[in-house]
Amino acid sequence: MYVPDDFGSVKAALTGVTSGDTIVVRAGTYYEPGIDFLGKAVTLISEKGPSQTVLDGDFQDTVVIFHSGEGRDSVLDGFTITNGRQWDGGGILVKREASTDPTLSPTIQNCIITANEGTGGGGGMAISGGATPLMRNCLFDANTTLFYHGAGVVVFDSSPEFESCTFLDNDAIGVGGAIGIWGSPSDITLSNCIMAGNAPENIAKVSGNPTITMTYSLSEGDSAAAWFGANCIDADPLLVSGSQGKAYLGRISTGQASDSPCIDTGDPLLGSRIGTTNLDSIVDLQTLDIGFHHYLADQMMEVINLVAGATATLRMSGARPSDLIIMGYSLQGGGPINSYLGQVYLSQPYHTLPTMFANAAGVLEFSTTVPPSLSGVPVWLQSWNQTTLQLSNGVAVVVQ
């Protein structure tokens, strides 16, 4: 299912689908405050990543809400969440109603949560009622509170997990620029995270005796904190801005004066990320870097002159010289199906062309004769870069 192809809005898609479905959202800005998962086990994923796909609350309400027993298979993936405003949880609200929900544990990943307001607390996100969400590879940036605590995230009696998240320049009127925590029991786990530039400090316990476990993370200025755990670093992360945002890691190889201390110092048990911390858009395939990994820059697939009986050209651009490219096509549909590279927009069975190399301009072109019998037949195509582990856009076209 696609937005806006099959449904005119994200809200309409979530209302219309059933558990087990995947909703793919095309690039664009969607002004939709109060997007509710409605308790459904669905994946809501952007087609082009967070820099090109924005869910905007227009300062009217929380942008995205989970409050109906959603589990790990309720997934929000690859959006910028911005301009939300609410007393608690301007960007995202994860609120378990203990009387009706046995659990509340959605997955939120590959998102940029930025410029949201908590008129009370929790500008970026509020988590309450014993919820246990997983935040994986998210950037909490420049969120604010107007009254009290937790500008990035405020936690009430809940146990969230943060994995490969970066908290940057969040500003609370109270305490806890990155995270403010209320009550017991609260059990906060952070691994592979960066905290820097948050005011008045990174993490604050507001009340009770919550447990904080931090490992393999960089938290600037916090080496004396009780929760500063194994393999943590207290230093400037040396972040730099690039094509997809401002959380890349500085490297001598990309022109900075020094290498970030977050390079190759992440949790070795977490494996690699389909994303990059590198201005050169190289996938993080070795020991994991600490912090948020940006969406890889687009590689563009296009089809020229797809006419029955004529010569068509399949073209992929945006690669690097000599990158190894595979082109695939399907006559059955546009998926999506999950792969180790991410979402593949081809339905089974799909077919692949011989492996080829991009030219000196980072472009690959392949020409072939289209069988006359395919006139009027729809075709779905996509390419993937085996060198950078990067997928192109998907293309759906009808043979003329």
mmCIF file of N, CA and C in Angstrom, residues 258-301:
data_model
loop_
_atom_site.group_PDB
_atom_site.id
_atom_site.type_symbol
_atom_site.label_atom_id
_atom_site.label_comp_id
_atom_site.label_asym_id
_atom_site.label_seq_id
_atom_site.Cartn_x
_atom_site.Cartn_y
_atom_site.Cartn_z
ATOM 1 N N SER A 258 40.366 16.042 12.737
ATOM 2 C CA SER A 258 40.549 14.856 13.576
ATOM 3 C C SER A 258 39.438 13.858 13.307
ATOM 4 N N ASP A 259 39.692 12.621 13.671
ATOM 5 C CA ASP A 259 38.665 11.588 13.611
ATOM 6 C C ASP A 259 37.790 11.648 14.861
ATOM 7 N N SER A 260 36.480 11.493 14.678
ATOM 8 C CA SER A 260 35.567 11.433 15.815
ATOM 9 C C SER A 260 35.897 10.222 16.695
ATOM 10 N N PRO A 261 35.815 10.389 18.017
ATOM 11 C CA PRO A 261 36.038 9.233 18.907
ATOM 12 C C PRO A 261 34.934 8.176 18.798
ATOM 13 N N CYS A 262 33.861 8.479 18.054
ATOM 14 C CA CYS A 262 32.758 7.526 17.901
ATOM 15 C C CYS A 262 32.981 6.525 16.779
ATOM 16 N N ILE A 263 34.043 6.702 15.998
ATOM 17 C CA ILE A 263 34.306 5.815 14.858
ATOM 18 C C ILE A 263 34.827 4.475 15.357
ATOM 19 N N ASP A 264 34.145 3.407 14.968
ATOM 20 C CA ASP A 264 34.577 2.025 15.273
ATOM 21 C C ASP A 264 34.675 1.740 16.766
ATOM 22 N N THR A 265 33.886 2.426 17.590
ATOM 23 C CA THR A 265 33.935 2.178 19.033
ATOM 24 C C THR A 265 32.572 1.766 19.587
ATOM 25 N N GLY A 266 31.671 1.348 18.695
ATOM 26 C CA GLY A 266 30.343 0.936 19.123
ATOM 27 C C GLY A 266 30.295 -0.490 19.626
ATOM 28 N N ASP A 267 29.100 -0.904 19.982
ATOM 29 C CA ASP A 267 28.866 -2.227 20.534
ATOM 30 C C ASP A 267 29.098 -3.281 19.444
ATOM 31 N N PRO A 268 30.079 -4.159 19.576
ATOM 32 C CA PRO A 268 30.352 -5.143 18.520
ATOM 33 C C PRO A 268 29.240 -6.167 18.348
ATOM 34 N N LEU A 269 28.353 -6.291 19.331
ATOM 35 C CA LEU A 269 27.269 -7.268 19.232
ATOM 36 C C LEU A 269 26.093 -6.759 18.400
ATOM 37 N N LEU A 270 26.082 -5.460 18.076
ATOM 38 C CA LEU A 270 24.956 -4.900 17.332
ATOM 39 C C LEU A 270 25.075 -5.093 15.827
ATOM 40 N N GLY A 271 26.251 -5.456 15.324
ATOM 41 C CA GLY A 271 26.400 -5.671 13.891
ATOM 42 C C GLY A 271 26.437 -4.355 13.137
ATOM 43 N N SER A 272 26.263 -4.429 11.797
ATOM 44 C CA SER A 272 26.356 -3.233 10.964
ATOM 45 C C SER A 272 25.008 -2.549 10.841
ATOM 46 N N ARG A 273 25.006 -1.332 10.315
ATOM 47 C CA ARG A 273 23.806 -0.542 10.090
ATOM 48 C C ARG A 273 23.666 -0.274 8.595
ATOM 49 N N ILE A 274 22.436 -0.334 8.079
ATOM 50 C CA ILE A 274 22.196 0.089 6.708
ATOM 51 C C ILE A 274 22.025 1.611 6.748
ATOM 52 N N GLY A 275 23.138 2.290 6.737
ATOM 53 C CA GLY A 275 23.177 3.738 6.851
ATOM 54 C C GLY A 275 24.627 4.157 6.955
ATOM 55 N N THR A 276 24.857 5.444 7.164
ATOM 56 C CA THR A 276 26.233 5.917 7.168
ATOM 57 C C THR A 276 26.425 7.044 8.177
ATOM 58 N N THR A 277 27.618 7.082 8.764
ATOM 59 C CA THR A 277 28.063 8.228 9.560
ATOM 60 C C THR A 277 29.128 9.011 8.804
ATOM 61 N N ASN A 278 29.371 8.635 7.569
ATOM 62 C CA ASN A 278 30.510 9.112 6.792
ATOM 63 C C ASN A 278 30.048 10.085 5.711
ATOM 64 N N LEU A 279 30.690 11.239 5.610
ATOM 65 C CA LEU A 279 30.342 12.206 4.567
ATOM 66 C C LEU A 279 30.502 11.632 3.168
ATOM 67 N N ASP A 280 31.321 10.586 3.025
ATOM 68 C CA ASP A 280 31.507 9.931 1.724
ATOM 69 C C ASP A 280 30.442 8.870 1.458
ATOM 70 N N SER A 281 29.433 8.763 2.338
ATOM 71 C CA SER A 281 28.301 7.835 2.157
ATOM 72 C C SER A 281 28.747 6.378 2.068
ATOM 73 N N ILE A 282 29.764 6.026 2.835
ATOM 74 C CA ILE A 282 30.211 4.640 2.901
ATOM 75 C C ILE A 282 29.452 3.944 4.028
ATOM 76 N N VAL A 283 28.893 2.766 3.735
ATOM 77 C CA VAL A 283 28.124 2.038 4.734
ATOM 78 C C VAL A 283 29.033 1.589 5.872
ATOM 79 N N ASP A 284 28.496 1.608 7.088
ATOM 80 C CA ASP A 284 29.230 1.231 8.287
ATOM 81 C C ASP A 284 29.265 -0.297 8.397
ATOM 82 N N LEU A 285 30.261 -0.934 7.766
ATOM 83 C CA LEU A 285 30.316 -2.393 7.687
ATOM 84 C C LEU A 285 31.276 -3.023 8.684
ATOM 85 N N GLN A 286 32.173 -2.247 9.252
ATOM 86 C CA GLN A 286 33.157 -2.801 10.182
ATOM 87 C C GLN A 286 32.596 -2.711 11.600
ATOM 88 N N THR A 287 33.451 -2.558 12.598
ATOM 89 C CA THR A 287 32.963 -2.337 13.956
ATOM 90 C C THR A 287 32.041 -1.128 13.949
ATOM 91 N N LEU A 288 30.899 -1.258 14.550
ATOM 92 C CA LEU A 288 29.858 -0.244 14.451
ATOM 93 C C LEU A 288 30.304 1.094 15.019
ATOM 94 N N ASP A 289 30.015 2.170 14.294
ATOM 95 C CA ASP A 289 30.219 3.509 14.824
ATOM 96 C C ASP A 289 29.123 3.827 15.844
ATOM 97 N N ILE A 290 29.449 4.649 16.816
ATOM 98 C CA ILE A 290 28.466 5.093 17.801
ATOM 99 C C ILE A 290 27.573 6.159 17.184
ATOM 100 N N GLY A 291 26.277 6.106 17.506
ATOM 101 C CA GLY A 291 25.359 7.173 17.155
ATOM 102 C C GLY A 291 24.472 6.886 15.959
ATOM 103 N N PHE A 292 23.674 7.889 15.642
ATOM 104 C CA PHE A 292 22.714 7.837 14.542
ATOM 105 C C PHE A 292 23.425 7.692 13.205
ATOM 106 N N HIS A 293 22.882 6.833 12.353
ATOM 107 C CA HIS A 293 23.405 6.629 11.007
ATOM 108 C C HIS A 293 22.433 7.243 10.008
ATOM 109 N N HIS A 294 22.937 8.155 9.194
ATOM 110 C CA HIS A 294 22.095 8.836 8.215
ATOM 111 C C HIS A 294 21.692 7.899 7.082
ATOM 112 N N TYR A 295 20.517 8.207 6.526
ATOM 113 C CA TYR A 295 20.046 7.539 5.307
ATOM 114 C C TYR A 295 21.050 7.791 4.195
ATOM 115 N N LEU A 296 21.331 6.779 3.414
ATOM 116 C CA LEU A 296 22.274 6.937 2.314
ATOM 117 C C LEU A 296 21.665 7.775 1.196
ATOM 118 N N ALA A 297 22.483 8.577 0.556
ATOM 119 C CA ALA A 297 22.020 9.429 -0.543
ATOM 120 C C ALA A 297 21.408 8.572 -1.646
ATOM 121 N N ASP A 298 20.425 9.137 -2.322
ATOM 122 C CA ASP A 298 19.671 8.384 -3.319
ATOM 123 C C ASP A 298 20.537 7.897 -4.474
ATOM 124 N N GLN A 299 20.250 6.684 -4.896
ATOM 125 C CA GLN A 299 20.739 6.185 -6.167
ATOM 126 C C GLN A 299 19.510 6.000 -7.042
ATOM 127 N N MET A 300 19.520 6.621 -8.197
ATOM 128 C CA MET A 300 18.311 6.784 -9.003
ATOM 129 C C MET A 300 18.245 5.762 -10.137
ATOM 130 N N MET A 301 17.160 4.995 -10.128
ATOM 131 C CA MET A 301 16.869 4.042 -11.203
ATOM 132 C C MET A 301 15.858 4.671 -12.141
#
